[in-house]
Tab-separated table of C-alpha atoms in Angstrom:
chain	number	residue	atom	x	y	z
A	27	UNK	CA	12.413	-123.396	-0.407
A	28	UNK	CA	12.285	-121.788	-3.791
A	29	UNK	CA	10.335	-118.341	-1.858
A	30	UNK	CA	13.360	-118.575	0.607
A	31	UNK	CA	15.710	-118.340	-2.105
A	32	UNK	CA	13.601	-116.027	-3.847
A	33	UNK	CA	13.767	-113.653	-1.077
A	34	UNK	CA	17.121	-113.507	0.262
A	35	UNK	CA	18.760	-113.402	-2.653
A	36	UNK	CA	16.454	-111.148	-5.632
A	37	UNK	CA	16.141	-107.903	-5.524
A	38	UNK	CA	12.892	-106.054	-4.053
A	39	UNK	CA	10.757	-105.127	-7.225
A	40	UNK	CA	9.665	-101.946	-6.401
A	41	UNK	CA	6.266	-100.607	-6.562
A	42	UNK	CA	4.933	-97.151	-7.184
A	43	UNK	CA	3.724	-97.323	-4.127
A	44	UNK	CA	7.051	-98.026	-2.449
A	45	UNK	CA	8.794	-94.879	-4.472
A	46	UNK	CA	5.876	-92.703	-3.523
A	47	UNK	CA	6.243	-93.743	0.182
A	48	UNK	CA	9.596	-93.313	-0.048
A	49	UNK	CA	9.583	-89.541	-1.201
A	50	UNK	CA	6.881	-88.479	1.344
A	51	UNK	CA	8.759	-90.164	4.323
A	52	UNK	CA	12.018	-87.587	3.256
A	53	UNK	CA	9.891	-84.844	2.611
A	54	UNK	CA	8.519	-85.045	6.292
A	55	UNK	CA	11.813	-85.636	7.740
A	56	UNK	CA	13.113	-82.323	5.723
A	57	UNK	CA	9.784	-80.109	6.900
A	58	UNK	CA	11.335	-81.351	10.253
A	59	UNK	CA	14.347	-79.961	10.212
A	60	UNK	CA	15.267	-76.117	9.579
A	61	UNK	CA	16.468	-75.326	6.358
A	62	UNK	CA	16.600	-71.807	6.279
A	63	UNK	CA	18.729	-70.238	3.328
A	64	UNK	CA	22.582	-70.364	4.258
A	65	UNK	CA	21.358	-72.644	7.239
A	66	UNK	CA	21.274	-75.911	5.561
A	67	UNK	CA	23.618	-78.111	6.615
A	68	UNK	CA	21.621	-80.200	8.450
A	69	UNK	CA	18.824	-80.684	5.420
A	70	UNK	CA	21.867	-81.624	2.973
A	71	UNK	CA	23.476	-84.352	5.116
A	72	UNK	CA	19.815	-85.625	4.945
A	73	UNK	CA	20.213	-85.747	1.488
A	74	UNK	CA	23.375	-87.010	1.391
A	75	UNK	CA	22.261	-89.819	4.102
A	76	UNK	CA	19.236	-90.812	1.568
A	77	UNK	CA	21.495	-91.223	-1.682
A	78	UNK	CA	23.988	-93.640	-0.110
A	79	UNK	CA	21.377	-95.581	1.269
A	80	UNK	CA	19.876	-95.557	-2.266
A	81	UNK	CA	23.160	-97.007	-3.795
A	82	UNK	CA	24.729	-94.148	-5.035
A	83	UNK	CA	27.834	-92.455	-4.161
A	84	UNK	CA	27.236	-88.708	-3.036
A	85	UNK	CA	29.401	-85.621	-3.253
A	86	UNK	CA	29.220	-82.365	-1.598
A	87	UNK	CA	30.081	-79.258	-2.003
A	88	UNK	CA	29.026	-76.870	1.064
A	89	UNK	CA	25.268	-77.402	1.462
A	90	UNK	CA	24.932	-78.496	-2.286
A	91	UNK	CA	24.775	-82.693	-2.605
A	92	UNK	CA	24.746	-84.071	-5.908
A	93	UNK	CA	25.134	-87.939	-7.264
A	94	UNK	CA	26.157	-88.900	-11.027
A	95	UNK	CA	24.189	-91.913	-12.252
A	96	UNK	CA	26.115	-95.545	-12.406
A	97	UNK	CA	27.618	-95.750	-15.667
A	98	UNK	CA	28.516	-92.394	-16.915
A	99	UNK	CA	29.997	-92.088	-20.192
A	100	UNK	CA	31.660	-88.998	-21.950
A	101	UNK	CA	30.173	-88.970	-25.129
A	102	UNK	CA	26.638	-89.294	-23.828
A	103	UNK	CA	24.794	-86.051	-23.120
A	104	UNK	CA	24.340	-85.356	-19.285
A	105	UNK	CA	20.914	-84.256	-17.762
A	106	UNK	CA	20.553	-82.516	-14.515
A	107	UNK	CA	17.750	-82.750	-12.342
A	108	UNK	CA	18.457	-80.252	-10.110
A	109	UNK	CA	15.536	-78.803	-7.196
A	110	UNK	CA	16.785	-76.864	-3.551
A	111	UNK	CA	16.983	-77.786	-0.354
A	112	UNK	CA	16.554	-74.021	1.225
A	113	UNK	CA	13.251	-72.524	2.497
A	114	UNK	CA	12.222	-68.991	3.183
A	115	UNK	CA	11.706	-68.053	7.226
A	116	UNK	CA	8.323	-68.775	7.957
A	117	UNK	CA	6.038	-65.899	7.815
A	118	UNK	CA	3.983	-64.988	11.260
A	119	UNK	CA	0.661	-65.844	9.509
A	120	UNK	CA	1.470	-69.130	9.763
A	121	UNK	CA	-1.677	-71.432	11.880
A	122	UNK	CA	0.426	-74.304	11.992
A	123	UNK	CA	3.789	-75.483	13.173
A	124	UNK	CA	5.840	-74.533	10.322
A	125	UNK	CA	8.190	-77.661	10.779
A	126	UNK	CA	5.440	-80.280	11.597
A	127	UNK	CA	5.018	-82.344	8.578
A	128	UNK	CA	1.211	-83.386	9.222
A	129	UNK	CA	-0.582	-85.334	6.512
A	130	UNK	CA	-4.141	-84.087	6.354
A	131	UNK	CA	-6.441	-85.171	3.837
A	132	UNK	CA	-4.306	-85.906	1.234
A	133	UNK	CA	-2.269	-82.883	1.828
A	134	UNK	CA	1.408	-82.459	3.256
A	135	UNK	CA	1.680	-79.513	5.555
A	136	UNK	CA	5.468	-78.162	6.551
A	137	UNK	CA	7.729	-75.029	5.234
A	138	UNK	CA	9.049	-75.992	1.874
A	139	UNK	CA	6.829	-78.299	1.041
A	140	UNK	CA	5.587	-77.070	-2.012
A	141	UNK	CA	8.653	-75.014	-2.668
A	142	UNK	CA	10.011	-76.813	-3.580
A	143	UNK	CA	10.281	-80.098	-1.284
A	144	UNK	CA	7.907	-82.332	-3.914
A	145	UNK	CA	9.773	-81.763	-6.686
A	146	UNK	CA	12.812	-82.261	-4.636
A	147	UNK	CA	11.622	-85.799	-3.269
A	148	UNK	CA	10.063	-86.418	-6.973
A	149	UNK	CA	13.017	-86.243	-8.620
A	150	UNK	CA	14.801	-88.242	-6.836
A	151	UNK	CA	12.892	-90.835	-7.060
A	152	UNK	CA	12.860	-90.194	-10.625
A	153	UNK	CA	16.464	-90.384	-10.675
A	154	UNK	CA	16.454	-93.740	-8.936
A	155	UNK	CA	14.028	-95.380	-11.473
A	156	UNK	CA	15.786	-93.726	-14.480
A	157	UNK	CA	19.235	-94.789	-13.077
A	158	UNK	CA	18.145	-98.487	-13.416
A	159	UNK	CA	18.376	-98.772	-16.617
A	160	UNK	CA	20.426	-98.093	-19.779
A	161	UNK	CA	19.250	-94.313	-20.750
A	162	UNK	CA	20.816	-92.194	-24.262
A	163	UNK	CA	22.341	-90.034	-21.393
A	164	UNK	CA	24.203	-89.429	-18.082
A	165	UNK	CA	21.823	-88.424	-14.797
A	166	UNK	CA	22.769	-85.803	-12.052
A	167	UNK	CA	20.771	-85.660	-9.330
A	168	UNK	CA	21.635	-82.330	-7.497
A	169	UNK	CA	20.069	-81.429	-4.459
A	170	UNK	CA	21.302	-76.865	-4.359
A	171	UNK	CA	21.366	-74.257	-1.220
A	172	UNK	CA	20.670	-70.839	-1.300
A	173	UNK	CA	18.378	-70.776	-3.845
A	174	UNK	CA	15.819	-68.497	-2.400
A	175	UNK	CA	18.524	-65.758	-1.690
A	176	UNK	CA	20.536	-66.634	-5.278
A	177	UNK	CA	23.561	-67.140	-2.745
A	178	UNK	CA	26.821	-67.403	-4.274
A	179	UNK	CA	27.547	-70.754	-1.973
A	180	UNK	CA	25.065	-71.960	-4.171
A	181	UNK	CA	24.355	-74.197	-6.783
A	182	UNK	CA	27.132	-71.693	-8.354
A	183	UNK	CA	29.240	-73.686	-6.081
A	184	UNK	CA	28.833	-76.809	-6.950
A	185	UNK	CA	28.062	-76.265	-11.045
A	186	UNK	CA	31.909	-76.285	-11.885
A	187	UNK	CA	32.586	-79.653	-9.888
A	188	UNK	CA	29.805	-81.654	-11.880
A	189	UNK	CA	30.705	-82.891	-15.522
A	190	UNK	CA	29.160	-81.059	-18.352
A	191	UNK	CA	26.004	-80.617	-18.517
A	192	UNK	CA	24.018	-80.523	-21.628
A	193	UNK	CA	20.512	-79.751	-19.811
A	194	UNK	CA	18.459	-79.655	-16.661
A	195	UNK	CA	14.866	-80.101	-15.290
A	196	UNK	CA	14.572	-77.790	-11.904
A	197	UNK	CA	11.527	-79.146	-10.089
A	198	UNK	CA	9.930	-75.659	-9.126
A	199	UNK	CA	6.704	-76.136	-8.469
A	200	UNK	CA	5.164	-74.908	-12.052
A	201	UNK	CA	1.838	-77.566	-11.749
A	202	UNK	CA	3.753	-80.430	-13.967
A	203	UNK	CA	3.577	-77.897	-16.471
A	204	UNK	CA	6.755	-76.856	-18.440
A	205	UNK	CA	8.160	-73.194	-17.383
A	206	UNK	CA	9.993	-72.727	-20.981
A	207	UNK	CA	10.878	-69.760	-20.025
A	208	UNK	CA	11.882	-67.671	-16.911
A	209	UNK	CA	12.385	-63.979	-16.364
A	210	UNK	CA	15.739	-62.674	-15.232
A	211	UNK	CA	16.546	-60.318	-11.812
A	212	UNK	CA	18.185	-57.494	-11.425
A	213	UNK	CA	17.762	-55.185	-8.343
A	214	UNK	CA	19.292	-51.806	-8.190
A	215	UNK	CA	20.100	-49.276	-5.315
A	216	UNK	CA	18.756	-45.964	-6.278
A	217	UNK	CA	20.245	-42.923	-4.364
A	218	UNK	CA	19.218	-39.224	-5.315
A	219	UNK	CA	21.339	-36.379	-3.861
A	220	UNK	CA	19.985	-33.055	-3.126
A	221	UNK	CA	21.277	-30.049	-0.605
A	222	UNK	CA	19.855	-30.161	2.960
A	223	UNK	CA	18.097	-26.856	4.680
A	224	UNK	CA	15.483	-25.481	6.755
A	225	UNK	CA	11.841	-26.110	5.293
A	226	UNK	CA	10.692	-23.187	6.610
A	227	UNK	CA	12.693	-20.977	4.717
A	228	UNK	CA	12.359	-23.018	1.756
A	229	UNK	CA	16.312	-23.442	1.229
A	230	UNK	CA	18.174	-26.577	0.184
A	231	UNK	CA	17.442	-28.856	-2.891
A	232	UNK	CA	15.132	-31.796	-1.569
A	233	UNK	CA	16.239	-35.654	-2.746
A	234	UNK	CA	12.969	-36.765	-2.517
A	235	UNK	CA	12.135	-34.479	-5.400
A	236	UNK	CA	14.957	-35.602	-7.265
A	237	UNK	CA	13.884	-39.141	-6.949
A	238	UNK	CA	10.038	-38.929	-8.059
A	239	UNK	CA	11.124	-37.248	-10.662
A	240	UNK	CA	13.068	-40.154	-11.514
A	241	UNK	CA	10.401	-42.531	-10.011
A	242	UNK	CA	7.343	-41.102	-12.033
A	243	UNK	CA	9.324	-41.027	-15.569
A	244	UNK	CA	10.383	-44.705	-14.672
A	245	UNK	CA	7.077	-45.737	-13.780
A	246	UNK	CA	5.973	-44.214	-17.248
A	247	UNK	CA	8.589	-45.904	-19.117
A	248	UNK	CA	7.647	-49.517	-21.019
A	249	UNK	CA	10.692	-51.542	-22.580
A	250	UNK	CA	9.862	-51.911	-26.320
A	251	UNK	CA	10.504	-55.630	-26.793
A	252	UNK	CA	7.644	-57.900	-25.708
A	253	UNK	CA	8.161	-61.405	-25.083
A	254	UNK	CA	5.341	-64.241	-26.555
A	255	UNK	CA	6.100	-66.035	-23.297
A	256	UNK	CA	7.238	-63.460	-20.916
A	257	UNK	CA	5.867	-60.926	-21.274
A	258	UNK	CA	7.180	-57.230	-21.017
A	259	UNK	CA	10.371	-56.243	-18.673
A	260	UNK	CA	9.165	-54.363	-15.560
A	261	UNK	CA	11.252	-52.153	-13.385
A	262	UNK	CA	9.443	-51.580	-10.200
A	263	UNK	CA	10.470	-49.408	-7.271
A	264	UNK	CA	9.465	-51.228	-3.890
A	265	UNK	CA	11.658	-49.499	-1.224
A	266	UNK	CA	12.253	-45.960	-0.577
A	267	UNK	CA	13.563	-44.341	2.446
A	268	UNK	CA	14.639	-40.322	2.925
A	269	UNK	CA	14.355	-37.233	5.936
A	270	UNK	CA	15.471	-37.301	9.286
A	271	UNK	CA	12.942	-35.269	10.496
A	272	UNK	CA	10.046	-32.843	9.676
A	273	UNK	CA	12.278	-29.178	9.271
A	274	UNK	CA	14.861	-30.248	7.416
A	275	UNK	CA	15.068	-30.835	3.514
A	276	UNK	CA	16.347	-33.794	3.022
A	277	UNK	CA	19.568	-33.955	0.970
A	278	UNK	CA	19.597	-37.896	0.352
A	279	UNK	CA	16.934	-40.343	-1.079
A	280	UNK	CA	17.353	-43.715	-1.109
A	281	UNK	CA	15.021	-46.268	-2.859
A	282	UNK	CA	15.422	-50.020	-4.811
A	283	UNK	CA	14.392	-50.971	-7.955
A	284	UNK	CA	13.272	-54.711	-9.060
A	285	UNK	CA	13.912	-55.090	-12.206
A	286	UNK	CA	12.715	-58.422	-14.391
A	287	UNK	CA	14.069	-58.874	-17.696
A	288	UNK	CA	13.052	-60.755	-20.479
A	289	UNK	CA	15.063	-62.673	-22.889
A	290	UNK	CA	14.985	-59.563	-25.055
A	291	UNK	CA	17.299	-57.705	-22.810
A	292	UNK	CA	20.687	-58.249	-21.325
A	293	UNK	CA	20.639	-56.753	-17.263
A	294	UNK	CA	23.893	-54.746	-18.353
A	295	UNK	CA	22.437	-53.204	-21.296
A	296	UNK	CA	19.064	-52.414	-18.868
A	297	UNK	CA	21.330	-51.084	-16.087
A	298	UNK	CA	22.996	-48.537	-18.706
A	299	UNK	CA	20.010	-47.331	-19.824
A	300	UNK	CA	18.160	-46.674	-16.721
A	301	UNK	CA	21.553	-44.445	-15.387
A	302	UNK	CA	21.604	-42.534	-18.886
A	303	UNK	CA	17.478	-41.560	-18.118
A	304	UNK	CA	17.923	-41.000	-14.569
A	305	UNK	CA	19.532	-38.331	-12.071
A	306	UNK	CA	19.690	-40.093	-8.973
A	307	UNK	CA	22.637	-42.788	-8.423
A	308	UNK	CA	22.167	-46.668	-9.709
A	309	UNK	CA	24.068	-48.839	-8.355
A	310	UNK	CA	22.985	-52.839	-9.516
A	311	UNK	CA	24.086	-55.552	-6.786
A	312	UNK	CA	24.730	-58.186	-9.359
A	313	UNK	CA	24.084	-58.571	-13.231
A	314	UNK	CA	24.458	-62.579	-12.740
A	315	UNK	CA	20.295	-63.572	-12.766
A	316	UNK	CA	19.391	-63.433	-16.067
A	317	UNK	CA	16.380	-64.567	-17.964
A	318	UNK	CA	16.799	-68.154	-19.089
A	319	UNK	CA	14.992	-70.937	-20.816
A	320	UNK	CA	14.804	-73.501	-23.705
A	321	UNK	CA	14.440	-73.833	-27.416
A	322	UNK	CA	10.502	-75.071	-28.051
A	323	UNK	CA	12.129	-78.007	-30.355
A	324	UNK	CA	14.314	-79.466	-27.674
A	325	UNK	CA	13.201	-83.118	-27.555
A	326	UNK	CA	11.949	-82.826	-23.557
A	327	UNK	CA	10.054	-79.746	-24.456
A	328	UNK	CA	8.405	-81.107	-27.489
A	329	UNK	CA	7.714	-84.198	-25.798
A	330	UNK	CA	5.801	-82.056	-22.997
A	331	UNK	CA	3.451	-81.032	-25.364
A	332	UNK	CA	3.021	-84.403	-26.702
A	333	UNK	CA	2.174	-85.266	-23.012
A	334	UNK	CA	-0.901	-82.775	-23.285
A	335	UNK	CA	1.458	-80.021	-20.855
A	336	UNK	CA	1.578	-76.203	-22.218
A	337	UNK	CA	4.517	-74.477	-21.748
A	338	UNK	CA	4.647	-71.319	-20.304
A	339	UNK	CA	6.937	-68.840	-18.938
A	340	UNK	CA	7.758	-67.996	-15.577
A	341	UNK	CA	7.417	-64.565	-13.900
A	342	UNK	CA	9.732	-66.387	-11.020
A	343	UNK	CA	12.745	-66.920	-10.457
A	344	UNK	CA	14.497	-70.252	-9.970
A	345	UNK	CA	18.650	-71.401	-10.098
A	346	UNK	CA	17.578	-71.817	-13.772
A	347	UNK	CA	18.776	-67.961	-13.712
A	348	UNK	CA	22.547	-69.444	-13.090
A	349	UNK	CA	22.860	-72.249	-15.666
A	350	UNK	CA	24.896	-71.635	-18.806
A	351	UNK	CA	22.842	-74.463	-20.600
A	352	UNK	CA	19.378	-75.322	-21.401
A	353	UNK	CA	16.699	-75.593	-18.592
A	354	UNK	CA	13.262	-75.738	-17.843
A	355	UNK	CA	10.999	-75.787	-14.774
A	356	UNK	CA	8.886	-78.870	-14.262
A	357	UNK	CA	7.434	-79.763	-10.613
A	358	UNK	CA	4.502	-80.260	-7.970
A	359	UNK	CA	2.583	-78.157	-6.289
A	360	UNK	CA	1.373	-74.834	-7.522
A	361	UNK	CA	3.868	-71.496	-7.723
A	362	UNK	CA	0.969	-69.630	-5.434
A	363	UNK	CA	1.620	-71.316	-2.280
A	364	UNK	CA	5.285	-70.480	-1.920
A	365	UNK	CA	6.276	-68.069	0.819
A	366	UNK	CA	2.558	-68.333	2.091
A	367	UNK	CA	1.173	-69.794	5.358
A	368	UNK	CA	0.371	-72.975	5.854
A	369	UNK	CA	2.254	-73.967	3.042
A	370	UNK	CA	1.181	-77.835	1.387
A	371	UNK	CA	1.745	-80.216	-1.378
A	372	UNK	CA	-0.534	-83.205	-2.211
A	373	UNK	CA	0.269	-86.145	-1.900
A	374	UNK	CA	-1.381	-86.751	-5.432
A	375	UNK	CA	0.724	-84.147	-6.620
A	376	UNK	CA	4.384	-86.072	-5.544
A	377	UNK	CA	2.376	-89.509	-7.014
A	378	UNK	CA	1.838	-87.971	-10.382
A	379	UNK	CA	5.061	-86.181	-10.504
A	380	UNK	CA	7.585	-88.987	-10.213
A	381	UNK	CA	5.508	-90.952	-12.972
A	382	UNK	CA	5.701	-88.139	-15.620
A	383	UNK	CA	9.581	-87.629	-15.250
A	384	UNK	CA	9.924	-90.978	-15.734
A	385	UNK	CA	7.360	-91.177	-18.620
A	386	UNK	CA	8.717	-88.138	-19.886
A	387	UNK	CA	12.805	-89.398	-19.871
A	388	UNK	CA	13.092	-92.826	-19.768
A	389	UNK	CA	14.745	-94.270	-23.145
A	390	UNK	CA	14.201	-90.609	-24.735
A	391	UNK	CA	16.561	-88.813	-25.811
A	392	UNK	CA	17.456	-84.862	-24.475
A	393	UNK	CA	19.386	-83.389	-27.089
């Protein structure tokens, strides 16, 4: 009688098990479903689906889904846990069906996957056990679209509907080891004029002269301040386009610029400087993605390196880019198989992942 009782009315003690086989079974049912940047919907009301059953009361903004923990109080600090729901399109190397979540030994096959499904799943389940018990702050769980293509229907969407945040863990997959840092992104449009005429006559001012001039001095160039963590900022030309056909001098070159920044350098103040050096025409698409990252004596990073993790920083970028507050990257799977074929994340990987969040933030403080 008492096991009746004990049954029917207690609540399930969950095993690690049980949250580890809870996480892969969403994972697979989000490699099964297209979630192609700005194509989402579908992925998010999965979300959405999972945190009510969970308990918790979802929101939504667009394809961004996001839950605040039970018990949220104003003069505790909040900490996001933020990871996307948005893939890349499958490239045609793949040897697999992209959206066939197939466990083979050990390993879980399916677009996003590894980027950045585990640390997705993890943290969720991370958020769950964390939200059971009394912590020093608020939890957001917030699962963002658009990542991949920084899209402004975003997690910029949804950041000024949550309370304030104080600061977040994106679950990138960094190799549960703490991205401190992260490089910024700018990319500029690069357009050198010239004067079109015959080449056989030699008349006209070509643009593609114009531009490796500009190219070659740029490719010279090296930004003076070097970052411990990042590195230098590179500007890198990967596009160029000019000439409509062999005879005539072309009067128009077109070509793009990637720029990443360090923390040493504001994209504005890059921008500038590249126009004053160069002839051709900049034009930047957005100054938004800068670098981002955390002080090393925040109480989550220190406690990282406690844990026997190294920080690092990030070549990548991440929604880190977008968030006015503190943030680091933490999350399965290894940076090196995003955007590849046959894309994977081990099982192991999701296992270990939820334990350290929870190891890492349960009872400890974030600010």
């Amino acid at each position: 009688m008492f096991l009746l009782f004990f049954y029917y009315f207690c609540p399930m003690i969950m095993t690690q098990k049980d949250y580890l086989d809870d996480a892969v079974g969403l994972l697979r049912r989000l490699i099964a479903t297209p979630s192609v940047s700005r194509d989402e919907a579908a992925a998010a009301s999965i979300i959405e689906d999972e945190l009510r059953r969970l308990g918790f009361t979802p929101r939504r903004e667009g394809n961004n889904v996001w839950a605040v923990s039970p018990g949220y109080d104003g003069a505790k600090p909040t900490l996001l846990l933020n990871a996307h729901v948005d893939t890349v399109k499958p490239v045609a190397s793949w040897t697999r069906d992209p959206y066939s979540p197939d466990i083979v030994d050990g390993r879980l096959y399916g677009l996003g996957s590894n980027d950045c499904g585990g640390g997705l799943v993890a943290l969720l389940q991370a958020f769950r056990r964390l939200s059971q018990g009394t912590q020093p702050y608020n939890l957001i769980y917030l699962a963002s679209a658009e990542e991949e293509v920084s899209g402004r229907d975003g997690i910029s969407r949804a950041l000024p509907l949550l309370p304030k945040v104080d600061m977040a863990i994106v679950g990138e997959p960094t190799a549960m080891q703490p991205a401190v840092a992260e490089k910024g992104l700018m990319v500029i449009d690069a357009v050198a004029r010239g004067r079109s005429g015959h080449a056989a006559r030699g008349e006209g001012v070509n643009a593609v002269y114009i531009a490796l001039d500009d190219i070659g001095w740029l490719r010279s160039y090296r930004f003076g301040k070097v970052s411990p963590l990042l590195g230098p900022t590179l500007a890198t030309v990967t596009i160029i386009n000019a000439g409509t056909q062999h005879n005539v001098v072309p009067d128009e070159c077109r070509f793009t610029i990637d720029v990443r920044t360090n923390e040493h350098y504001r994209n504005e103040d890059v921008f500038n400087f590249l126009q004053s050096k160069m002839k051709s025409e900049l034009t930047a698409r957005s100054f938004r993605l800068s670098s981002s990252g955390i002080a090393t004596d925040n109480p989550v990073a220190r406690r990282c390196v406690d844990m026997g993790m190294t920080p690092f920083g990030s070549p990548t970028l991440s929604d880190q880019a977008l968030m006015p507050f503190p943030s680091l990257k933490l999350g399965p799977g290894q940076s090196a198989r995003s955007h590849s074929a046959d894309e994977y994340i081990c099982i192991k990987e999701i296992d270990e992942a939820i334990q350290t969040y929870v190891k890492l933030l349960d009872g400890k403080e974030i600010c």
